[in-house]
Short mmCIF file of C-alpha atoms in Angstrom, two decimals:
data_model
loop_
_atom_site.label_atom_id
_atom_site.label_comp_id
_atom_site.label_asym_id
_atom_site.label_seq_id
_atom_site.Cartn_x
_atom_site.Cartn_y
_atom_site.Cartn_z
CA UNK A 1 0.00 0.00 0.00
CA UNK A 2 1.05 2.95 -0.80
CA UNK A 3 -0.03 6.19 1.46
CA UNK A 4 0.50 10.03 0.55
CA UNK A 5 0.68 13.10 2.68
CA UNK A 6 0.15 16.23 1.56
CA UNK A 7 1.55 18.68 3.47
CA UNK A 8 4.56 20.18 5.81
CA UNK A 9 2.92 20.97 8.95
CA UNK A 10 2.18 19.23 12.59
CA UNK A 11 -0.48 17.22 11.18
CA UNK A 12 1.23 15.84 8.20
CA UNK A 13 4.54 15.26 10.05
CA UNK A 14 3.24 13.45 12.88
CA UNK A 15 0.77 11.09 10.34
CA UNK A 16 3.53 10.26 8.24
CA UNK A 17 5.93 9.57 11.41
CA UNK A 18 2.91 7.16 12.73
CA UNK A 19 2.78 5.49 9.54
CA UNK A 20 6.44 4.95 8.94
CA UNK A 21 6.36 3.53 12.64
CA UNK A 22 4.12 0.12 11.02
CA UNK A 23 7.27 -1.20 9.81
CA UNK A 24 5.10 -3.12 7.59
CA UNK A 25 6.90 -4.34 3.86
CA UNK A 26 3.92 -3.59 2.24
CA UNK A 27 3.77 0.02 3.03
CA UNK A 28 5.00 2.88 1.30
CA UNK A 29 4.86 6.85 2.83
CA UNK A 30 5.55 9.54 0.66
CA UNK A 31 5.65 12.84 2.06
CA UNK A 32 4.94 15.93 -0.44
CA UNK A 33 5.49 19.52 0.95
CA UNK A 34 6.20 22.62 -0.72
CA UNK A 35 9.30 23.52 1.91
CA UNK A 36 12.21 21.20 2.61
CA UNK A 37 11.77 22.28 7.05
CA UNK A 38 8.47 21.80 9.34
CA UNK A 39 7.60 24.84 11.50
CA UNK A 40 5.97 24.89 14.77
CA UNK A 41 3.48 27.79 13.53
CA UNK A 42 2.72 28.46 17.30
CA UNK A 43 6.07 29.91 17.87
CA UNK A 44 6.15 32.15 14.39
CA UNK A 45 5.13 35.45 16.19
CA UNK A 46 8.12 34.73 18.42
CA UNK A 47 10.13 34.64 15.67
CA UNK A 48 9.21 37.76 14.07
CA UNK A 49 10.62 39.86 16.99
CA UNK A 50 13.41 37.49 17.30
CA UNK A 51 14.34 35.54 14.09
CA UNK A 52 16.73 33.29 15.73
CA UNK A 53 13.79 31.41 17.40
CA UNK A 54 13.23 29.89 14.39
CA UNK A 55 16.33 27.46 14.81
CA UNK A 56 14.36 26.12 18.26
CA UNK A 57 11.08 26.02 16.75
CA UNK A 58 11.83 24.27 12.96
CA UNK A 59 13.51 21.29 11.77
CA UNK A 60 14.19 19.96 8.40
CA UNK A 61 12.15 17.36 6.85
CA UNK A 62 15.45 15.33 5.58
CA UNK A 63 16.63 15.16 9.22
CA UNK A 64 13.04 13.50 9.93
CA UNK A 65 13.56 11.04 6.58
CA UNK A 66 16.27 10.13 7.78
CA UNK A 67 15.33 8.85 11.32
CA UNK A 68 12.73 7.06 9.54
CA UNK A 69 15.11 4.66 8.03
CA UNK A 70 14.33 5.03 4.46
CA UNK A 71 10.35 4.20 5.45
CA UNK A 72 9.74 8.13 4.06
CA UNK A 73 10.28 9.41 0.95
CA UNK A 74 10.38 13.49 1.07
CA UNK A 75 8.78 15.52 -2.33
CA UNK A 76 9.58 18.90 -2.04
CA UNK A 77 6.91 20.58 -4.23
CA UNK A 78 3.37 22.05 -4.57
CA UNK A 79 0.39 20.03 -5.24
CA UNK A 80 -2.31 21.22 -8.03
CA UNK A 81 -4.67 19.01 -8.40
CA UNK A 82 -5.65 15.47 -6.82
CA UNK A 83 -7.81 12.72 -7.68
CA UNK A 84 -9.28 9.54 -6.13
CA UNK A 85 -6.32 7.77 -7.61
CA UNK A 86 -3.16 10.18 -8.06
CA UNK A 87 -1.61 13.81 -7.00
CA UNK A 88 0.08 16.07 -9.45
CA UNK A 89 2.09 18.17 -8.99
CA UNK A 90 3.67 21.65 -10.50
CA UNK A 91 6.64 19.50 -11.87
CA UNK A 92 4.04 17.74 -14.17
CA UNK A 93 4.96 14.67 -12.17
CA UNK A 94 1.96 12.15 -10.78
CA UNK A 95 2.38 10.10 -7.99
CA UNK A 96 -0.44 7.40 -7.62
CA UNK A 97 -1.76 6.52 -4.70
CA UNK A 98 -3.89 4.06 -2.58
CA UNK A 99 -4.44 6.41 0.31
CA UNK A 100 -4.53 10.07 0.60
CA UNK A 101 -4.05 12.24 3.47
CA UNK A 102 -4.14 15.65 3.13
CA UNK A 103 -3.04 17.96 5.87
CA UNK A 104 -2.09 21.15 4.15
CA UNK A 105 -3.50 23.81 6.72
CA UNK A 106 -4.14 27.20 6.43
CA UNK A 107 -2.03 30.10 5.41
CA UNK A 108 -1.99 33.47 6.94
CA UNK A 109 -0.22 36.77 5.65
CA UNK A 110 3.36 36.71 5.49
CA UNK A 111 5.48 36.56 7.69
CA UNK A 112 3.22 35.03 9.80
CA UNK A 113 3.16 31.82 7.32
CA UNK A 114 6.52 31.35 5.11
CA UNK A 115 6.56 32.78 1.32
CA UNK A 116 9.86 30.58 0.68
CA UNK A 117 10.37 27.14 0.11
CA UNK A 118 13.56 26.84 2.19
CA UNK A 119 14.52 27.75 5.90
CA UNK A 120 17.38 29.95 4.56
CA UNK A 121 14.52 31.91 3.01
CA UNK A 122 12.27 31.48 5.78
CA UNK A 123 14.69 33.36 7.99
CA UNK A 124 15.59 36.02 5.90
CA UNK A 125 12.24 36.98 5.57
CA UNK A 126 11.62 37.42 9.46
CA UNK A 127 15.37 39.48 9.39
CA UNK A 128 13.60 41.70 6.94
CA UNK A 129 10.37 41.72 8.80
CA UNK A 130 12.39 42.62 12.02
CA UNK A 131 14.31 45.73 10.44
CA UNK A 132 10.97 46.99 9.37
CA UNK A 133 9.70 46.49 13.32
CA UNK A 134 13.09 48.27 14.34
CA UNK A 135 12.78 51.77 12.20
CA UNK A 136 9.38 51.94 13.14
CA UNK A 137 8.06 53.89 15.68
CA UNK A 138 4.19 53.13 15.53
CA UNK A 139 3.09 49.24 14.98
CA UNK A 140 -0.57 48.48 14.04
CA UNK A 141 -1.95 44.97 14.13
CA UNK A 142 -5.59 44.65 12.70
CA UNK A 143 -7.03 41.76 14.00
CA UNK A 144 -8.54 40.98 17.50
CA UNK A 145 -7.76 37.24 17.42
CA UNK A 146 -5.52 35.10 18.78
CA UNK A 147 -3.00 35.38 16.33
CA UNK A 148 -3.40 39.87 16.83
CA UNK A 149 -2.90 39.86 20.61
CA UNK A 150 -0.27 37.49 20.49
CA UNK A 151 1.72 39.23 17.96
CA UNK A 152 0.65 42.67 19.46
CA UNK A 153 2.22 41.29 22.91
CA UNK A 154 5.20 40.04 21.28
CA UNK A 155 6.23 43.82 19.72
CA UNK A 156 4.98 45.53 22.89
CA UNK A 157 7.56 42.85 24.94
CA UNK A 158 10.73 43.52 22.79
CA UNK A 159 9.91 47.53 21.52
CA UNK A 160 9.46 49.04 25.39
CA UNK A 161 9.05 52.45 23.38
CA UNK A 162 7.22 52.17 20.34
CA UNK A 163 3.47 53.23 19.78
CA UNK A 164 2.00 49.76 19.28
CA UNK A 165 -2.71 49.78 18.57
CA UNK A 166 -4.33 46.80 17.88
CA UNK A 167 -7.81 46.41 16.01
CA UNK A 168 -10.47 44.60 16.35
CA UNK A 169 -13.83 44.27 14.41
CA UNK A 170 -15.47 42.72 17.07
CA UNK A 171 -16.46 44.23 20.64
CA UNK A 172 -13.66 42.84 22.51
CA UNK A 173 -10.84 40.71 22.02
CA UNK A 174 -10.48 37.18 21.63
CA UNK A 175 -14.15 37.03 22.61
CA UNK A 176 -14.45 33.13 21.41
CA UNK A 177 -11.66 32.28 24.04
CA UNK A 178 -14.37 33.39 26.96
CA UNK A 179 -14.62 36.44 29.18
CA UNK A 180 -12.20 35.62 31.68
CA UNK A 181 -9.38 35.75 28.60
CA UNK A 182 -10.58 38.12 26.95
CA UNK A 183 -10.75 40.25 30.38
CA UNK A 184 -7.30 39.94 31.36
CA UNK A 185 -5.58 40.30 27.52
CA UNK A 186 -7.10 43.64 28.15
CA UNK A 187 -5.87 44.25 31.33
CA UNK A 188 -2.37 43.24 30.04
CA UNK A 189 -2.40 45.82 27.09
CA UNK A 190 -3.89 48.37 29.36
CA UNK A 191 -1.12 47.79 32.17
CA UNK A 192 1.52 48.06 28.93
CA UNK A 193 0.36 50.68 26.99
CA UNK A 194 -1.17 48.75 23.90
CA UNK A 195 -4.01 50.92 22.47
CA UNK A 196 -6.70 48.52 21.89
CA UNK A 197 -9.59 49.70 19.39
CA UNK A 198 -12.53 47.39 18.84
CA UNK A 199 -15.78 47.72 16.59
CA UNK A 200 -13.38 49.08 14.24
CA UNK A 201 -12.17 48.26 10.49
CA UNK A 202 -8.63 49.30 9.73
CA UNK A 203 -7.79 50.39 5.79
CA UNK A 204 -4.45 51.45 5.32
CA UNK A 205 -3.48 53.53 2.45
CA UNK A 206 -0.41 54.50 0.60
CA UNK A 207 0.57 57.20 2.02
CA UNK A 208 1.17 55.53 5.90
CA UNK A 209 -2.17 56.12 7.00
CA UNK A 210 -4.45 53.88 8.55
CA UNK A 211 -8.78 55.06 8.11
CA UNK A 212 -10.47 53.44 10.67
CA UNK A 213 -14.17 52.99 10.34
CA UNK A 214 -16.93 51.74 12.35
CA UNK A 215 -17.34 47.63 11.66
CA UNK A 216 -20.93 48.28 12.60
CA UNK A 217 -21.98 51.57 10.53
CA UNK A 218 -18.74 52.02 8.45
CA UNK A 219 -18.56 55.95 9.43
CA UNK A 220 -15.22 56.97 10.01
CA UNK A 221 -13.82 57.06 13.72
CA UNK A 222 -10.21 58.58 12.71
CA UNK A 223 -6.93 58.39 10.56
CA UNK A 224 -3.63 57.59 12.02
CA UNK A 225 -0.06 57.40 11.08
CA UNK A 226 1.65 53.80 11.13
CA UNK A 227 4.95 52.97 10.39
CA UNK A 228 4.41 49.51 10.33
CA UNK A 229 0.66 47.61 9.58
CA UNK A 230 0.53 44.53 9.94
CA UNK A 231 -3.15 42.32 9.07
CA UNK A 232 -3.62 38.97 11.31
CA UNK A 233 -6.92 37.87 9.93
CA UNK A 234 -8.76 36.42 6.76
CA UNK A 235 -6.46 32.98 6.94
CA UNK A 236 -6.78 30.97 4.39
CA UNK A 237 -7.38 26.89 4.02
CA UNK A 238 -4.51 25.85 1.63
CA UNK A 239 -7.29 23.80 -0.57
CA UNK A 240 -6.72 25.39 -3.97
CA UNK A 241 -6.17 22.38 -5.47
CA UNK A 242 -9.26 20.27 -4.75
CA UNK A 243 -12.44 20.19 -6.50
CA UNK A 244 -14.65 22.46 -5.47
CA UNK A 245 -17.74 19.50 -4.96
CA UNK A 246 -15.32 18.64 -1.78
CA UNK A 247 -15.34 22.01 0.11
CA UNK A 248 -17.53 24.04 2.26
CA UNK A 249 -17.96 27.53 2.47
CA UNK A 250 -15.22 28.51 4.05
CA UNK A 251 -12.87 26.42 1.89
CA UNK A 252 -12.28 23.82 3.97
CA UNK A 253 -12.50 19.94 2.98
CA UNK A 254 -15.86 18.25 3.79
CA UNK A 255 -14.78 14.84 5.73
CA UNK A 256 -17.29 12.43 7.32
CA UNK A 257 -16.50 11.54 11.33
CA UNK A 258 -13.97 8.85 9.85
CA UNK A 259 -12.22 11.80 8.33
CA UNK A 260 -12.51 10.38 5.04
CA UNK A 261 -12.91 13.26 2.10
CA UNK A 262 -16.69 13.04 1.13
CA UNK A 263 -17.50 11.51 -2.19
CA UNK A 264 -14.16 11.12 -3.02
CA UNK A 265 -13.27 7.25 -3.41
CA UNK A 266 -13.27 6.69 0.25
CA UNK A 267 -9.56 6.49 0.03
CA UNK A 268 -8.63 10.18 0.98
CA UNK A 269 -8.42 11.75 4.26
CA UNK A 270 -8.06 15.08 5.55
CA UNK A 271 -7.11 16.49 9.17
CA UNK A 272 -5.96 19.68 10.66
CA UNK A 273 -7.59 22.74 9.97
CA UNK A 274 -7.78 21.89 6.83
CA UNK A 275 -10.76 19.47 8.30
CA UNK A 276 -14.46 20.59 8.21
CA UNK A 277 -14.95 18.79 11.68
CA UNK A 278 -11.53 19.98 13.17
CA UNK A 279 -11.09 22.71 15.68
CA UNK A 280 -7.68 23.34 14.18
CA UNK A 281 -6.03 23.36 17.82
CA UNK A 282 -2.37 22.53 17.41
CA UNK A 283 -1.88 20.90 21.00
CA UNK A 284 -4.38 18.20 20.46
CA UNK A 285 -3.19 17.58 16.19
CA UNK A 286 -1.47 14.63 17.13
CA UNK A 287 -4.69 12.94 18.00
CA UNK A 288 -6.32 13.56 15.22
CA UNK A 289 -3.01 12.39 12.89
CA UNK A 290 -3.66 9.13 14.82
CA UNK A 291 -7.09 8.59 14.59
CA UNK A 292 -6.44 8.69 10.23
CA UNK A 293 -3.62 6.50 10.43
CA UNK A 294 -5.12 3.51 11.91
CA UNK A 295 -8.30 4.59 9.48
CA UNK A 296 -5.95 4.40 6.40
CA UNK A 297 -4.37 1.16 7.72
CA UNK A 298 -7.81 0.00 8.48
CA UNK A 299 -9.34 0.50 4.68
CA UNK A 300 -6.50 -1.27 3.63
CA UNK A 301 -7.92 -4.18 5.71
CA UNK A 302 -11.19 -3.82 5.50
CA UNK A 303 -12.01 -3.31 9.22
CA UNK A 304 -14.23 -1.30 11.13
CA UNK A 305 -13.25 2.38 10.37
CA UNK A 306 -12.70 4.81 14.08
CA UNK A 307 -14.98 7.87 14.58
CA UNK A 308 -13.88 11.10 14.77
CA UNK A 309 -13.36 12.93 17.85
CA UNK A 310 -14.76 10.10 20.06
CA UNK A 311 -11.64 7.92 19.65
CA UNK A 312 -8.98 10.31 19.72
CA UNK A 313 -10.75 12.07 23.25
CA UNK A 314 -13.08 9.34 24.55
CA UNK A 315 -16.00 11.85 24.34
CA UNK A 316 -18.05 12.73 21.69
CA UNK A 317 -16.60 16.49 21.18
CA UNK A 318 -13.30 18.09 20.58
CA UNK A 319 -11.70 18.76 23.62
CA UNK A 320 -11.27 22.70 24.07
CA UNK A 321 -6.74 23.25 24.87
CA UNK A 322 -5.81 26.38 23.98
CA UNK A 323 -2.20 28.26 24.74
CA UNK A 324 -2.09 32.00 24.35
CA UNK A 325 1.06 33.85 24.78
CA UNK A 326 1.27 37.46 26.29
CA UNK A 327 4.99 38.27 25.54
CA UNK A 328 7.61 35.42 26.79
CA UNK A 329 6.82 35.28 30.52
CA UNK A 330 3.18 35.88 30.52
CA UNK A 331 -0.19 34.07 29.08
CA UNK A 332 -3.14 32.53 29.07
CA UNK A 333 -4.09 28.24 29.27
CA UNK A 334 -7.15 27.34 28.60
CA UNK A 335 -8.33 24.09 29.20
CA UNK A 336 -12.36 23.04 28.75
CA UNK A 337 -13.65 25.29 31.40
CA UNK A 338 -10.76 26.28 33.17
CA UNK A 339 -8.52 29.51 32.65
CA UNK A 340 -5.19 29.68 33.80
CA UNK A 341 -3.08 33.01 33.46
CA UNK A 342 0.49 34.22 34.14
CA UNK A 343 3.32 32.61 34.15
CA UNK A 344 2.55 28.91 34.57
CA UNK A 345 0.11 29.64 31.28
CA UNK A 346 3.74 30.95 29.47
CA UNK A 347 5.58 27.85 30.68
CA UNK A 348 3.02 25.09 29.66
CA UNK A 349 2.91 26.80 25.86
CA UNK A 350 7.26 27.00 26.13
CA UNK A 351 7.45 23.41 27.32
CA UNK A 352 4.43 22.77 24.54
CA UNK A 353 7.20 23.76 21.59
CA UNK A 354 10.07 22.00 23.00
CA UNK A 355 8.42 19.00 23.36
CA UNK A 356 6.74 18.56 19.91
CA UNK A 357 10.16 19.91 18.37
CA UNK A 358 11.91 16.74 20.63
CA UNK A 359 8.92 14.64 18.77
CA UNK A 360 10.03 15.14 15.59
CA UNK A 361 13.48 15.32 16.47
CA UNK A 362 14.54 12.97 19.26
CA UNK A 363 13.19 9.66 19.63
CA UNK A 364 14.62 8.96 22.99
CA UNK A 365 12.57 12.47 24.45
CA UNK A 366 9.17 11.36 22.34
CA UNK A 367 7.66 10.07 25.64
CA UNK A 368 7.79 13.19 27.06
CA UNK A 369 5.20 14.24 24.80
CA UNK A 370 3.22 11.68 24.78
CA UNK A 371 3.00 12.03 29.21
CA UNK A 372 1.77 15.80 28.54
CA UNK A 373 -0.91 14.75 26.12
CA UNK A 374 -1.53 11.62 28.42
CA UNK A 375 -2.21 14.39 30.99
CA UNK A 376 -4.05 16.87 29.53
CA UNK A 377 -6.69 14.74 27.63
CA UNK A 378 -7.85 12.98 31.06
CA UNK A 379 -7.57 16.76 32.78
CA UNK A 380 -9.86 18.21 30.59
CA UNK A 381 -12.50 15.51 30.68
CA UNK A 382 -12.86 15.46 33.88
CA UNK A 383 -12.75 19.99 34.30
CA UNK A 384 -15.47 19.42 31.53
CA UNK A 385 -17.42 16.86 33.61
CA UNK A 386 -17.28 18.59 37.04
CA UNK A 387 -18.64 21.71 35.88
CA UNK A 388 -20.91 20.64 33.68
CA UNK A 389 -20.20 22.79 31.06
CA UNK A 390 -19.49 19.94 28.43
CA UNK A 391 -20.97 20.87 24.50
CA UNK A 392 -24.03 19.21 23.56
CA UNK A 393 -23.54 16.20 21.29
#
């Protein structure tokens, strides 16, 4: 059998490291990416205030070939177009398959998400990105998610005197995360002067301006001069080369609770946040990466296919983990109904990084992974349990 990943990301890297772990003759892994290193996209807004993060939070996907023994080939190049049978690629080459995984994420502006192919390009776009940050004196980040405050903390943490707003269309920020969260990210900018501007759409314009305008009645509120704009919104499922019959709305892939691709073949499988069913949390992607492994080895047998997310969690929901950094010493942890904050939040998303990096990297240090998600899956269930607060199924 032979089984192809698309894609470069946690998802695709731990799938294809599962598979290659079968040591079964019969099974071929290739693994087709557009860049020859992995990134732990957690860590990115780290490394945009301090590129050389990047060599603690990246490893090349030849080192992880290698480990595997010569169980994993490694395609470095971009997929445009699949099938129920083959993948081509922009070489004009086709590699058949009998299984499909896809795992190809989403992309977000650069230099959030890489432009290059290589990690020599990878890091001189966040140099370039960082003298930008350095000459300027006023930093706005438009965008009240996640992915906004975190960055927003990040410039406030390593520029002590720069003029740093951050934008937000919605009343608040990072409302989805709860209102204990989004209380104290608020409390953080407040305590180090980050402007925070909500019901607002920012527009910059050529000259250095930024027009902000109400999200609600789209009059204008005011214009202000930025050095430096920088959008953290409007990511984008990297799913331009399916079908269109095999998407939702949003552009993601429709799979069924066995995470096989709908009305494709029943052959392909998709996970990540690439997923229709997925949550896209990166914590928990291992989980899901093993759940479509033992699916894929199970077509191959004909046996009983596992549902999606009751056999990765042991309840019928995705569990709710989420690590949000407020510069390096600081954060918030989030897990099912209880919010953590401070420094113990910071520590469990640092110790997050090095651990998945010693994953990919390290076999001898994999178990230490495998403890934390040992311990968090049963923690949450039970938080979610005592207070009641579990989602309908």
């Amino acid at each position: 059998m032979h089984v192809v990943v698309v894609g470069g990301g946690i998802g695709a890297l731990t799938a294809a490291t599962f598979l290659t772990n079968e040591k079964k003759d019969d099974l071929r892994v290739t693994l087709i990416s557009p860049r020859d290193y992995v990134e732990y996209i957690p860590s990115a807004l780290q490394c945009m205030v301090n590129p050389q993060h990047v060599d603690k939070c990246t490893t090349m996907i030849e080192d992880v070939v290698r480990r595997c023994k010569g169980r994993l080939e490694f395609v470095q190049d971009q997929v445009v177009s699949v099938d129920d049978a083959k993948v081509s690629l922009r070489s004009n080459r086709d590699i058949a398959y009998d299984c499909l995984l896809i795992a190809s994420g989403t992309t977000y502006n650069s230099p959030i998400h890489a432009r290059g192919r290589t990690i020599d390009e990878r890091k001189a776009e966040l140099e370039e990105f960082k003298v930008l940050a350095d000459k300027s004196t006023h930093v706005m980040i438009a965008g009240g998610g996640i992915t906004g405050v975190e960055l927003a903390a990040e410039i406030r943490q390593t520029y002590k005197d720069k003029e740093v707003t951050i934008v937000a269309r919605s009343m608040g920020l990072i409302l989805d995360c709860g209102a204990k969260a989004s209380g104290y990210v608020e409390r953080w900018f407040k305590k180090h002067r980050v402007r925070v501007i909500t019901d607002a759409k920012a527009t910059p314009a050529s000259d250095g301006t930024v027009q902000l305008r109400s999200a609600d009645t789209g009059e204008d509120i005011e214009k202000l001069k930025v050095d430096l704009f920088i959008p953290c919104f409007g990511g984008k499922p990297n799913s331009e080369f399916m079908d269109e019959r095999y998407l939702d709305k949003r552009g993601r892939i429709v799979v069924s609770t066995d995470l096989r691709v709908e009305g494709m073949g029943g052959n392909a499988f998709a996970i990540g946040d690439i997923a229709s069913i997925s949550g896209g949390q990166a914590l928990f992607a291992e989980k899901m990466a093993e759940v479509a492994t033992r699916n894929i080895l199970s077509h191959n047998q004909n046996k009983p296919m596992l549902t999606y997310p009751i056999a990765a969690y042991n309840v019928p929901y995705e569990l709710t983990t989420i690590a949000i950094s407020l510069g390096k010493w600081d954060g918030i942890l989030i897990l099912g109904p209880l919010t953590i904050s401070g420094l113990l939040a910071a520590g469990g998303k640092h110790f997050t990084e090095w651990a998945f990096m010693q994953f990919l990297s390290v076999k001898r240090w994999r178990f230490l992974y495998r403890i934390m998600l040992g311990t968090a899956l049963p923690t949450v269930r039970l938080l979610d349990r005592l207070s009641g607060n579990a989602p309908a199924t």
